[in-house]
Short mmCIF file of C-alpha atoms and ligand atoms in Angstrom, two decimals:
data_model
loop_
_atom_site.label_atom_id
_atom_site.label_comp_id
_atom_site.label_asym_id
_atom_site.label_seq_id
_atom_site.Cartn_x
_atom_site.Cartn_y
_atom_site.Cartn_z
CA MET A 14 25.37 10.69 31.39
CA GLU A 15 24.21 10.83 27.88
CA ILE A 16 23.63 7.18 26.54
CA ILE A 17 25.41 5.91 23.46
CA THR A 18 23.31 5.26 20.46
CA ALA A 19 23.40 2.94 17.52
CA VAL A 20 25.28 4.23 14.55
CA LYS A 21 23.18 5.88 11.96
CA GLY A 22 21.55 3.59 9.46
CA PHE A 23 21.97 0.55 11.75
CA LYS A 24 18.84 -0.86 13.40
CA ASP A 25 18.12 -3.07 16.55
CA ILE A 26 15.60 -5.92 15.99
CA LEU A 27 13.98 -5.68 19.44
CA PRO A 28 12.69 -8.75 20.97
CA GLY A 29 8.67 -7.88 19.76
CA GLU A 30 9.92 -7.81 16.20
CA ALA A 31 12.35 -10.96 16.30
CA GLY A 32 9.36 -13.24 16.49
CA LYS A 33 8.37 -12.10 12.73
CA TRP A 34 11.98 -12.41 11.59
CA GLN A 35 12.19 -16.11 12.98
CA TYR A 36 8.63 -16.89 11.26
CA VAL A 37 10.00 -15.41 7.92
CA GLU A 38 13.32 -17.16 8.28
CA GLU A 39 11.15 -20.70 8.97
CA GLN A 40 9.22 -20.26 5.92
CA ALA A 41 12.15 -19.44 3.90
CA ARG A 42 14.17 -22.42 5.03
CA LYS A 43 11.14 -24.66 4.61
CA ILE A 44 10.24 -23.54 1.15
CA PHE A 45 14.06 -23.37 0.18
CA THR A 46 14.67 -26.61 1.37
CA ALA A 47 11.87 -28.12 -0.61
CA PHE A 48 13.04 -26.65 -3.87
CA GLY A 49 16.39 -28.37 -2.97
CA CYS A 50 18.34 -25.51 -1.77
CA LEU A 51 21.05 -26.10 1.05
CA GLU A 52 22.30 -23.49 3.49
CA ILE A 53 25.63 -21.83 3.15
CA ARG A 54 27.18 -19.42 5.68
CA ILE A 55 29.74 -16.95 4.55
CA PRO A 56 31.70 -14.43 6.30
CA ILE A 57 30.72 -10.78 6.71
CA LEU A 58 34.00 -9.39 5.63
CA GLU A 59 35.52 -10.17 2.46
CA LYS A 60 38.66 -8.79 0.40
CA THR A 61 37.63 -5.64 -1.42
CA ASP A 62 38.63 -7.11 -4.78
CA LEU A 63 35.98 -9.54 -4.74
CA PHE A 64 33.34 -7.05 -5.03
CA ALA A 65 35.08 -4.82 -7.20
CA ARG A 66 35.60 -7.60 -9.73
CA GLY A 67 32.23 -9.20 -8.97
CA ILE A 68 29.73 -6.30 -8.67
CA GLY A 69 31.67 -3.88 -11.19
CA GLU A 70 33.84 -1.05 -10.30
CA ALA A 71 31.37 1.49 -12.19
CA THR A 72 28.37 0.52 -10.08
CA ASP A 73 27.18 2.76 -7.18
CA ILE A 74 27.87 0.04 -4.61
CA VAL A 75 31.30 -0.26 -5.35
CA GLU A 76 32.07 3.37 -6.05
CA LYS A 77 30.33 4.96 -3.04
CA GLU A 78 28.41 2.51 -0.88
CA MET A 79 31.07 0.13 0.47
CA TYR A 80 32.41 0.11 4.20
CA THR A 81 36.20 -0.53 3.21
CA PHE A 82 39.04 -0.28 5.44
CA ARG A 83 42.53 -1.55 5.86
CA ASP A 84 42.93 -4.19 8.03
CA ARG A 85 45.54 -2.59 10.47
CA GLY A 86 47.63 -1.78 7.29
CA ALA A 87 47.44 -5.20 5.45
CA ASP A 88 44.60 -6.26 2.89
CA LEU A 89 41.72 -3.77 1.93
CA ILE A 90 38.63 -5.42 3.34
CA THR A 91 35.03 -4.50 2.95
CA LEU A 92 31.86 -5.39 4.89
CA ARG A 93 29.68 -7.41 2.31
CA PRO A 94 27.27 -5.32 0.47
CA GLU A 95 25.59 -8.35 -1.14
CA ALA A 96 26.00 -12.10 -0.90
CA THR A 97 26.19 -13.40 -4.41
CA ALA A 98 29.99 -12.81 -4.87
CA SER A 99 30.81 -14.05 -1.43
CA ILE A 100 28.82 -17.36 -2.29
CA ILE A 101 30.56 -17.69 -5.64
CA ARG A 102 34.00 -17.13 -3.82
CA ALA A 103 33.24 -19.98 -1.45
CA TYR A 104 31.99 -22.13 -4.27
CA LEU A 105 35.28 -21.83 -6.20
CA GLU A 106 37.55 -21.65 -3.00
CA HIS A 107 36.18 -24.93 -1.60
CA HIS A 108 35.97 -26.63 -5.22
CA LEU A 109 32.03 -27.31 -4.49
CA TYR A 110 31.82 -27.86 -8.57
CA ALA A 111 34.39 -30.49 -8.67
CA ALA A 112 32.02 -33.50 -8.37
CA ASP A 113 29.03 -31.73 -9.61
CA PRO A 114 28.83 -28.21 -10.88
CA VAL A 115 25.12 -27.92 -9.73
CA ALA A 116 24.90 -26.25 -6.20
CA LYS A 117 21.78 -24.64 -5.05
CA LEU A 118 22.46 -22.60 -2.12
CA TYR A 119 20.78 -20.18 0.07
CA THR A 120 22.01 -17.77 2.98
CA ILE A 121 20.30 -15.44 5.24
CA GLY A 122 22.15 -12.33 6.84
CA PRO A 123 23.14 -8.75 7.24
CA MET A 124 24.63 -6.67 4.26
CA PHE A 125 26.31 -3.25 4.55
CA ARG A 126 25.65 -0.11 2.13
CA ARG A 127 26.52 3.30 3.08
CA GLU A 128 23.55 4.81 1.43
CA ARG A 129 21.56 7.81 2.64
CA PRO A 130 19.14 6.12 5.12
CA GLN A 131 15.32 6.50 4.63
CA LYS A 132 12.30 4.50 4.91
CA GLY A 133 12.94 0.85 3.66
CA ARG A 134 16.61 1.77 3.30
CA TYR A 135 19.40 0.95 6.15
CA ARG A 136 23.03 0.94 6.06
CA GLN A 137 22.89 -2.61 7.59
CA PHE A 138 19.96 -4.45 6.26
CA HIS A 139 19.27 -8.31 5.77
CA GLN A 140 18.85 -10.33 2.79
CA LEU A 141 17.35 -13.70 2.15
CA ASP A 142 19.67 -14.82 -0.96
CA VAL A 143 19.60 -17.93 -3.10
CA GLU A 144 21.88 -18.71 -5.70
CA ILE A 145 21.32 -21.53 -8.30
CA LEU A 146 24.69 -22.53 -9.78
CA GLY A 147 25.38 -24.82 -12.82
CA TYR A 148 22.10 -24.70 -15.02
CA GLU A 149 21.80 -22.64 -18.01
CA ASP A 150 18.13 -23.99 -18.72
CA ALA A 151 15.63 -21.30 -19.15
CA ARG A 152 13.23 -23.64 -17.08
CA ILE A 153 15.35 -22.94 -14.04
CA ASP A 154 14.87 -19.19 -14.40
CA ALA A 155 11.11 -19.69 -14.15
CA GLU A 156 11.69 -22.22 -11.44
CA VAL A 157 13.59 -19.90 -9.20
CA ILE A 158 10.98 -17.14 -9.67
CA LEU A 159 8.24 -19.69 -8.93
CA MET A 160 10.04 -20.46 -5.72
CA LEU A 161 10.40 -16.83 -4.65
CA ILE A 162 6.51 -15.83 -5.41
CA HIS A 163 5.45 -18.99 -3.69
CA PHE A 164 7.50 -17.86 -0.60
CA LEU A 165 6.44 -14.22 -0.84
CA LYS A 166 2.84 -15.34 -0.78
CA SER A 167 3.38 -17.90 1.99
CA VAL A 168 4.16 -15.07 4.16
CA GLY A 169 1.36 -12.97 3.09
CA LEU A 170 2.17 -11.02 0.30
CA LYS A 171 -0.99 -10.93 -1.81
CA SER A 172 0.06 -9.94 -5.19
CA PRO A 173 4.05 -9.37 -5.90
CA GLN A 174 4.44 -7.56 -9.07
CA LEU A 175 7.26 -9.40 -11.04
CA GLU A 176 9.29 -7.10 -13.60
CA LEU A 177 11.40 -8.99 -16.04
CA ASN A 178 13.95 -8.12 -18.57
CA SER A 179 16.80 -9.91 -20.67
CA LEU A 180 20.14 -8.17 -20.47
CA GLY A 181 21.49 -10.23 -23.32
CA CYS A 182 24.96 -11.83 -23.36
CA PRO A 183 28.54 -10.70 -24.45
CA SER A 184 27.64 -11.49 -28.04
CA CYS A 185 24.68 -9.03 -28.10
CA ARG A 186 25.16 -6.72 -25.39
CA PRO A 187 28.07 -4.63 -27.29
CA SER A 188 25.88 -3.62 -30.09
CA PHE A 189 23.34 -2.36 -27.52
CA ARG A 190 26.18 -0.51 -25.70
CA GLU A 191 27.14 1.09 -29.11
CA SER A 192 23.60 2.33 -29.74
CA ILE A 193 23.32 3.88 -26.15
CA LEU A 194 26.56 5.55 -26.96
CA GLN A 195 25.52 7.05 -30.00
CA PHE A 196 22.07 7.80 -28.24
CA LEU A 197 23.81 9.80 -25.43
CA GLN A 198 26.04 11.73 -27.91
CA GLY A 199 25.17 15.42 -27.79
CA LYS A 200 23.14 14.76 -24.43
CA GLU A 201 26.08 14.74 -22.05
CA GLY A 202 25.49 18.18 -20.57
CA ASP A 203 21.92 17.20 -19.49
CA LEU A 204 23.25 14.46 -17.59
CA CYS A 205 24.20 14.30 -14.08
CA GLU A 206 27.85 14.14 -13.17
CA ASP A 207 27.70 10.55 -12.12
CA CYS A 208 26.23 9.74 -15.59
CA GLN A 209 28.79 11.81 -17.63
CA ARG A 210 31.35 9.82 -16.02
CA ARG A 211 29.29 6.48 -16.70
CA ILE A 212 29.61 7.16 -20.45
CA SER A 213 33.15 6.29 -20.45
CA THR A 214 33.09 3.74 -17.78
CA ASN A 215 29.78 1.75 -18.28
CA PRO A 216 26.96 3.68 -20.30
CA LEU A 217 24.19 1.08 -19.44
CA ARG A 218 24.30 2.36 -15.76
CA VAL A 219 22.87 5.38 -17.01
CA PHE A 220 19.43 3.38 -17.14
CA ASP A 221 19.78 3.10 -13.37
CA CYS A 222 20.26 6.73 -12.39
CA LYS A 223 17.57 8.01 -9.99
CA MET A 224 18.00 11.72 -11.00
CA GLU A 225 14.95 12.72 -12.82
CA GLY A 226 16.98 14.55 -15.52
CA CYS A 227 18.72 11.34 -16.40
CA LYS A 228 15.21 9.31 -16.31
CA HIS A 229 13.91 11.57 -18.54
CA ILE A 230 16.44 11.24 -21.15
CA ILE A 231 16.70 7.53 -20.77
CA ALA A 232 13.05 7.17 -21.24
CA GLN A 233 13.84 7.89 -25.23
CA ALA A 234 16.84 5.58 -25.46
CA PRO A 235 16.72 2.46 -27.34
CA VAL A 236 16.08 -0.74 -25.25
CA ILE A 237 18.12 -4.11 -25.16
CA GLN A 238 15.13 -6.36 -26.10
CA ASP A 239 15.78 -5.10 -29.64
CA PHE A 240 19.09 -5.95 -29.73
CA LEU A 241 19.11 -9.70 -28.32
CA CYS A 242 20.85 -12.19 -30.29
CA GLY A 243 18.91 -15.36 -31.43
CA GLY A 244 20.19 -17.37 -28.31
CA CYS A 245 19.14 -14.75 -25.91
CA ARG A 246 15.87 -14.15 -27.48
CA ASP A 247 14.88 -17.83 -27.70
CA HIS A 248 16.20 -18.22 -23.80
CA PHE A 249 13.99 -15.37 -22.75
CA ALA A 250 10.89 -16.83 -24.88
CA GLU A 251 11.48 -20.07 -23.01
CA VAL A 252 11.57 -18.41 -19.41
CA LEU A 253 8.13 -16.69 -20.42
CA ALA A 254 6.67 -20.21 -21.37
CA SER A 255 7.91 -21.80 -18.42
CA LEU A 256 6.34 -19.00 -16.20
CA ALA A 257 3.04 -19.43 -18.11
CA VAL A 258 3.23 -23.28 -16.84
CA PHE A 259 2.68 -21.88 -13.36
CA ASP A 260 0.34 -19.01 -14.43
CA ILE A 261 3.07 -16.43 -12.94
CA ALA A 262 2.16 -13.05 -14.23
CA TYR A 263 4.80 -10.32 -14.94
CA THR A 264 5.42 -7.28 -16.82
CA ILE A 265 8.49 -6.94 -19.04
CA ASN A 266 10.37 -3.87 -18.13
CA PRO A 267 12.97 -3.28 -21.06
CA ARG A 268 14.77 -0.42 -19.01
CA MET A 269 15.41 -2.35 -16.03
CA VAL A 270 19.21 -3.01 -15.75
CA ARG A 271 19.58 -3.76 -12.34
CA GLY A 272 22.43 -2.00 -10.17
CA LEU A 273 25.22 -4.70 -10.40
CA ASP A 274 27.05 -5.52 -13.36
CA TYR A 275 27.19 -9.19 -13.35
CA TYR A 276 23.66 -9.86 -15.01
CA ALA A 277 23.30 -11.60 -18.32
CA ARG A 278 20.18 -12.56 -19.83
CA THR A 279 17.00 -12.91 -17.29
CA THR A 280 16.93 -10.21 -14.87
CA PHE A 281 13.83 -9.45 -12.42
CA GLU A 282 12.83 -7.39 -9.54
CA ILE A 283 9.52 -7.85 -7.38
CA THR A 284 8.12 -4.47 -6.59
CA THR A 285 5.62 -2.81 -4.59
CA ASP A 286 4.36 0.57 -4.31
CA PHE A 287 4.01 0.58 -0.43
CA LEU A 288 7.44 1.88 0.15
CA GLY A 289 7.24 4.96 -1.85
CA ALA A 290 10.72 5.33 -3.65
CA GLN A 291 12.28 2.32 -2.14
CA ASN A 292 9.81 -0.01 -4.17
CA ALA A 293 12.09 -3.14 -4.89
CA ILE A 294 11.82 -5.82 -2.35
CA VAL A 295 13.46 -8.35 -4.47
CA GLY A 296 16.16 -8.30 -6.75
CA GLY A 297 17.74 -11.03 -8.99
CA GLY A 298 18.96 -12.64 -12.33
CA ARG A 299 21.14 -14.67 -14.23
CA TYR A 300 24.69 -14.04 -14.08
CA ASP A 301 26.64 -16.71 -16.65
CA GLY A 302 29.84 -14.91 -16.79
CA LEU A 303 30.69 -14.25 -13.47
CA ILE A 304 32.03 -17.56 -11.91
CA ARG A 305 34.46 -17.25 -14.93
CA ASP A 306 35.47 -13.70 -14.13
CA LEU A 307 35.91 -14.46 -10.68
CA GLY A 308 38.58 -16.93 -11.75
CA GLY A 309 36.56 -20.24 -11.94
CA PRO A 310 35.20 -22.40 -14.62
CA ASP A 311 32.62 -21.48 -17.05
CA ILE A 312 29.67 -22.20 -15.17
CA PRO A 313 26.19 -20.24 -15.13
CA GLY A 314 24.17 -19.03 -12.25
CA ILE A 315 21.01 -17.29 -11.35
CA GLY A 316 19.91 -15.99 -7.94
CA PHE A 317 17.82 -13.28 -6.29
CA ALA A 318 17.81 -11.58 -2.93
CA ILE A 319 14.99 -10.64 -0.91
CA GLY A 320 15.40 -7.42 1.34
CA PHE A 321 14.19 -8.54 4.89
CA GLU A 322 13.43 -5.24 6.26
CA ARG A 323 11.30 -4.37 3.08
CA LEU A 324 9.50 -7.68 3.07
CA LEU A 325 8.67 -7.45 6.83
CA ALA A 326 7.18 -3.74 6.01
CA MET A 327 4.78 -5.26 3.46
CA MET A 328 3.61 -8.06 5.37
CA PRO A 329 -0.01 -7.73 6.27
CA ALA A 330 -0.73 -6.86 9.83
CA ASP A 331 -2.94 -9.99 10.58
CA GLN A 332 0.26 -12.20 9.46
CA CYS A 333 2.23 -10.51 12.14
CA ASP A 334 0.05 -11.35 15.16
CA ASP A 335 0.97 -13.87 17.87
CA PHE A 336 5.01 -14.03 17.19
CA ILE A 337 5.63 -13.73 20.70
CA LYS A 338 4.61 -16.95 22.26
CA PRO A 339 3.54 -16.44 25.82
CA PRO A 340 4.73 -18.51 28.69
CA ALA A 341 2.27 -21.53 29.12
CA LEU A 342 2.31 -21.42 32.99
CA PHE A 343 3.11 -18.83 35.70
CA ILE A 344 4.11 -20.00 39.04
CA ALA A 345 2.48 -17.49 41.70
CA ALA A 346 4.30 -18.33 44.84
CA LEU A 347 3.96 -16.82 48.15
CA GLY A 348 6.29 -17.78 51.21
CA THR A 349 9.71 -19.19 51.51
CA GLU A 350 8.69 -22.89 50.93
CA ALA A 351 6.58 -22.03 48.07
CA GLN A 352 9.32 -19.98 46.35
CA LYS A 353 11.56 -23.03 46.85
CA PHE A 354 9.09 -25.31 45.18
CA ALA A 355 8.20 -22.88 42.41
CA TYR A 356 11.99 -22.44 41.60
CA GLN A 357 12.50 -26.15 41.30
CA LEU A 358 9.29 -26.70 39.41
CA CYS A 359 9.50 -23.81 36.94
CA ASN A 360 13.04 -25.00 35.79
CA ARG A 361 11.93 -28.63 35.68
CA PHE A 362 9.15 -27.65 33.33
CA ARG A 363 11.37 -25.24 31.24
CA MET A 364 13.76 -28.16 30.77
CA GLN A 365 10.89 -30.29 29.37
CA GLY A 366 10.29 -27.68 26.89
CA ILE A 367 7.04 -25.87 28.74
CA PRO A 368 7.70 -22.20 29.00
CA THR A 369 7.17 -21.38 32.63
CA GLU A 370 7.79 -18.27 34.55
CA MET A 371 7.49 -17.19 38.02
CA ASP A 372 8.36 -13.99 40.34
CA TYR A 373 11.59 -13.69 42.38
CA THR A 374 10.88 -10.45 43.90
CA ALA A 375 8.72 -11.94 46.92
CA LYS A 376 5.67 -9.53 46.18
CA GLY A 377 2.11 -10.43 47.06
CA LEU A 378 -0.39 -12.46 45.04
CA LYS A 379 -2.01 -9.42 43.20
CA SER A 380 1.21 -8.04 41.70
CA GLN A 381 2.22 -11.62 40.76
CA MET A 382 -1.03 -12.19 39.06
CA LYS A 383 -0.47 -8.78 37.31
CA ARG A 384 2.79 -10.08 36.14
CA ALA A 385 1.22 -13.38 34.87
CA ASP A 386 -1.23 -11.23 33.12
CA ARG A 387 1.10 -8.99 31.58
CA LEU A 388 3.26 -11.86 30.24
CA LYS A 389 -0.07 -13.23 28.86
CA CYS A 390 0.38 -16.57 30.51
CA ARG A 391 -2.20 -19.11 29.65
CA LYS A 392 -2.30 -20.95 33.07
CA VAL A 393 -1.29 -19.75 36.53
CA LEU A 394 -0.44 -22.23 39.39
CA ILE A 395 -0.99 -20.46 42.86
CA ILE A 396 0.90 -21.83 45.68
CA GLY A 397 1.25 -20.69 49.33
CA ASP A 398 2.41 -22.19 52.71
CA ARG A 399 -1.07 -24.08 52.80
CA GLU A 400 -0.86 -25.57 49.37
CA ILE A 401 2.63 -26.79 50.05
CA GLU A 402 1.27 -28.67 53.23
CA ALA A 403 -1.60 -30.30 51.50
CA GLN A 404 0.46 -31.08 48.25
CA GLN A 405 -2.40 -29.53 46.32
CA ALA A 406 -3.11 -26.37 44.53
CA ASP A 407 -5.18 -24.30 41.92
CA LEU A 408 -4.39 -24.24 38.61
CA ARG A 409 -6.05 -21.13 37.01
CA ASP A 410 -7.21 -20.83 33.25
CA MET A 411 -6.55 -17.06 32.63
CA GLN A 412 -8.79 -16.99 29.88
CA THR A 413 -11.85 -18.63 31.20
CA GLY A 414 -11.19 -18.02 34.88
CA GLU A 415 -11.74 -21.76 35.42
CA GLN A 416 -9.91 -23.74 38.37
CA VAL A 417 -8.94 -27.00 38.81
CA LYS A 418 -7.02 -28.73 41.68
CA VAL A 419 -3.67 -30.45 40.77
CA THR A 420 -1.31 -32.28 43.09
CA LEU A 421 2.07 -30.89 43.95
CA ASP A 422 3.81 -34.12 44.53
CA ASN A 423 3.31 -35.38 41.02
CA PRO A 424 3.25 -32.56 38.37
CA GLU A 425 3.99 -34.97 35.64
CA GLU A 426 0.43 -35.90 36.18
CA TRP A 427 -0.85 -32.65 35.09
CA LYS A 428 1.40 -31.22 32.91
CA ASP A 429 -0.25 -31.91 29.63
CA ARG A 430 -3.02 -30.08 30.84
CA ILE A 431 -1.03 -26.57 31.01
P1 HAM B 529 19.85 -5.74 -4.95
O1 HAM B 529 18.97 -5.29 -5.94
O2 HAM B 529 21.20 -4.92 -4.84
O3 HAM B 529 20.55 -7.21 -5.43
O4 HAM B 529 19.36 -6.11 -3.48
C1 HAM B 529 18.34 -7.18 -3.10
C2 HAM B 529 17.39 -6.40 -2.24
O5 HAM B 529 18.28 -6.20 -1.17
C3 HAM B 529 16.63 -5.15 -2.67
O6 HAM B 529 15.61 -5.25 -3.65
C4 HAM B 529 16.22 -4.51 -1.27
O7 HAM B 529 14.88 -5.22 -0.91
C5 HAM B 529 17.30 -4.98 -0.60
N1 HAM B 529 18.26 -3.99 -0.32
C6 HAM B 529 19.26 -3.55 -1.03
N2 HAM B 529 19.66 -2.28 -0.40
C7 HAM B 529 19.06 -2.15 0.78
C8 HAM B 529 19.28 -1.18 1.82
N3 HAM B 529 20.15 -0.13 1.75
N4 HAM B 529 18.18 -1.16 2.73
C9 HAM B 529 17.30 -1.92 2.75
N5 HAM B 529 17.26 -2.97 1.87
C10 HAM B 529 17.92 -2.99 0.81
C11 HAM B 529 21.40 -7.83 -4.74
O8 HAM B 529 22.30 -7.65 -3.71
C12 HAM B 529 21.90 -9.05 -5.67
N6 HAM B 529 23.20 -9.75 -4.90
C13 HAM B 529 20.79 -10.08 -5.70
C14 HAM B 529 21.08 -11.24 -6.41
C15 HAM B 529 21.33 -12.41 -6.01
N7 HAM B 529 21.13 -11.35 -7.86
C16 HAM B 529 21.49 -12.72 -8.07
N8 HAM B 529 21.55 -13.28 -6.98
#
């Protein structure tokens, strides 16, 4: 019979890789916590409206990439394509802002987008997501970026490239939009079908189009930086000045609009050429109007999401060694009595936090030693009837081959030497 395989674009994380995931998660938790962030865990399913309103109806994500279905004839629900909208939904639903609008939150988990799978692009992927709510101050923008880069370096990324832009605010963006509309006039025929539609829905989305023809046109278009109002210009200048405090290098990319509609002012991406076309490993920015648009008070916010799979693909090989911790001890037991003893000791050590393994198939010493070797156990305790009788056995160091005699009636005595 044929085996059933995983769904296209959905990937298993096998035991050999999982250690790397745990390591990255641990680093993230440590660093995010040091910067004052608290973990929030949110559901994988949300009402579709949350994303339609939050991310924007005219975005690729909402238009064509969401896994949306009717919940047995009731509400339309969607597998979350990102975490920002969900975190804000939780912040509003539980009135987390009531006592203090400031909330620094992070979450780690799977997201779902029905994109065409390729290297670095999956239909289920994972994000490390941070959202800092309640601060408008430009120093926070730089602080968020500092934390992000500090984290990326801590897991071995040598030189993350930071691209920055400001997308302005509701008072300056309309004039930019107007100038884009004028610029695109007469060029409609050269745009892809999606972009032709975007002219009437959200012309800024044309900047985000991956089609060569559209990219070529947009390369000549006016840029938002020339339209920023005084407030946005000052804010952006202060972000840059605050980044300079920490010597954070960046390039300003005036054509970066990000693929989600909620952004205002600072936006950023961390890119690498390592992954070919899928070169963004992090995307983020400020979304000062989003909390209000989702029915809450006028509270600003900024955040980012790191693509877990893309980050792992970029980590240097030497950072990826040693994630599978081998057992400390293997008990090679020959004969019924020795097996009984091994079974007890093995589990007693495990309960004390000493990873211990044994063999249950009553094989000879040679094959048990082979197994100990394959598992890369540091030490092996070899016991048979004779050792049980003498209550003494050899503890062998698998690297040096050195053997010492240990007592079997009081393993506590030598357990620290494992
Ligand atoms: P995003 O740019 O859509 O932003 O996604 C962030 C990161 O998720 C990307 O840079 C990429 O590394 C990863 N990613 C996205 N799609 C895929 C995919 N199909 N396969 C593998 N990795 C993928 C957001 O999601 C925003 N919520 C970020 C944010 C948080 N902005 C403010 N707060």
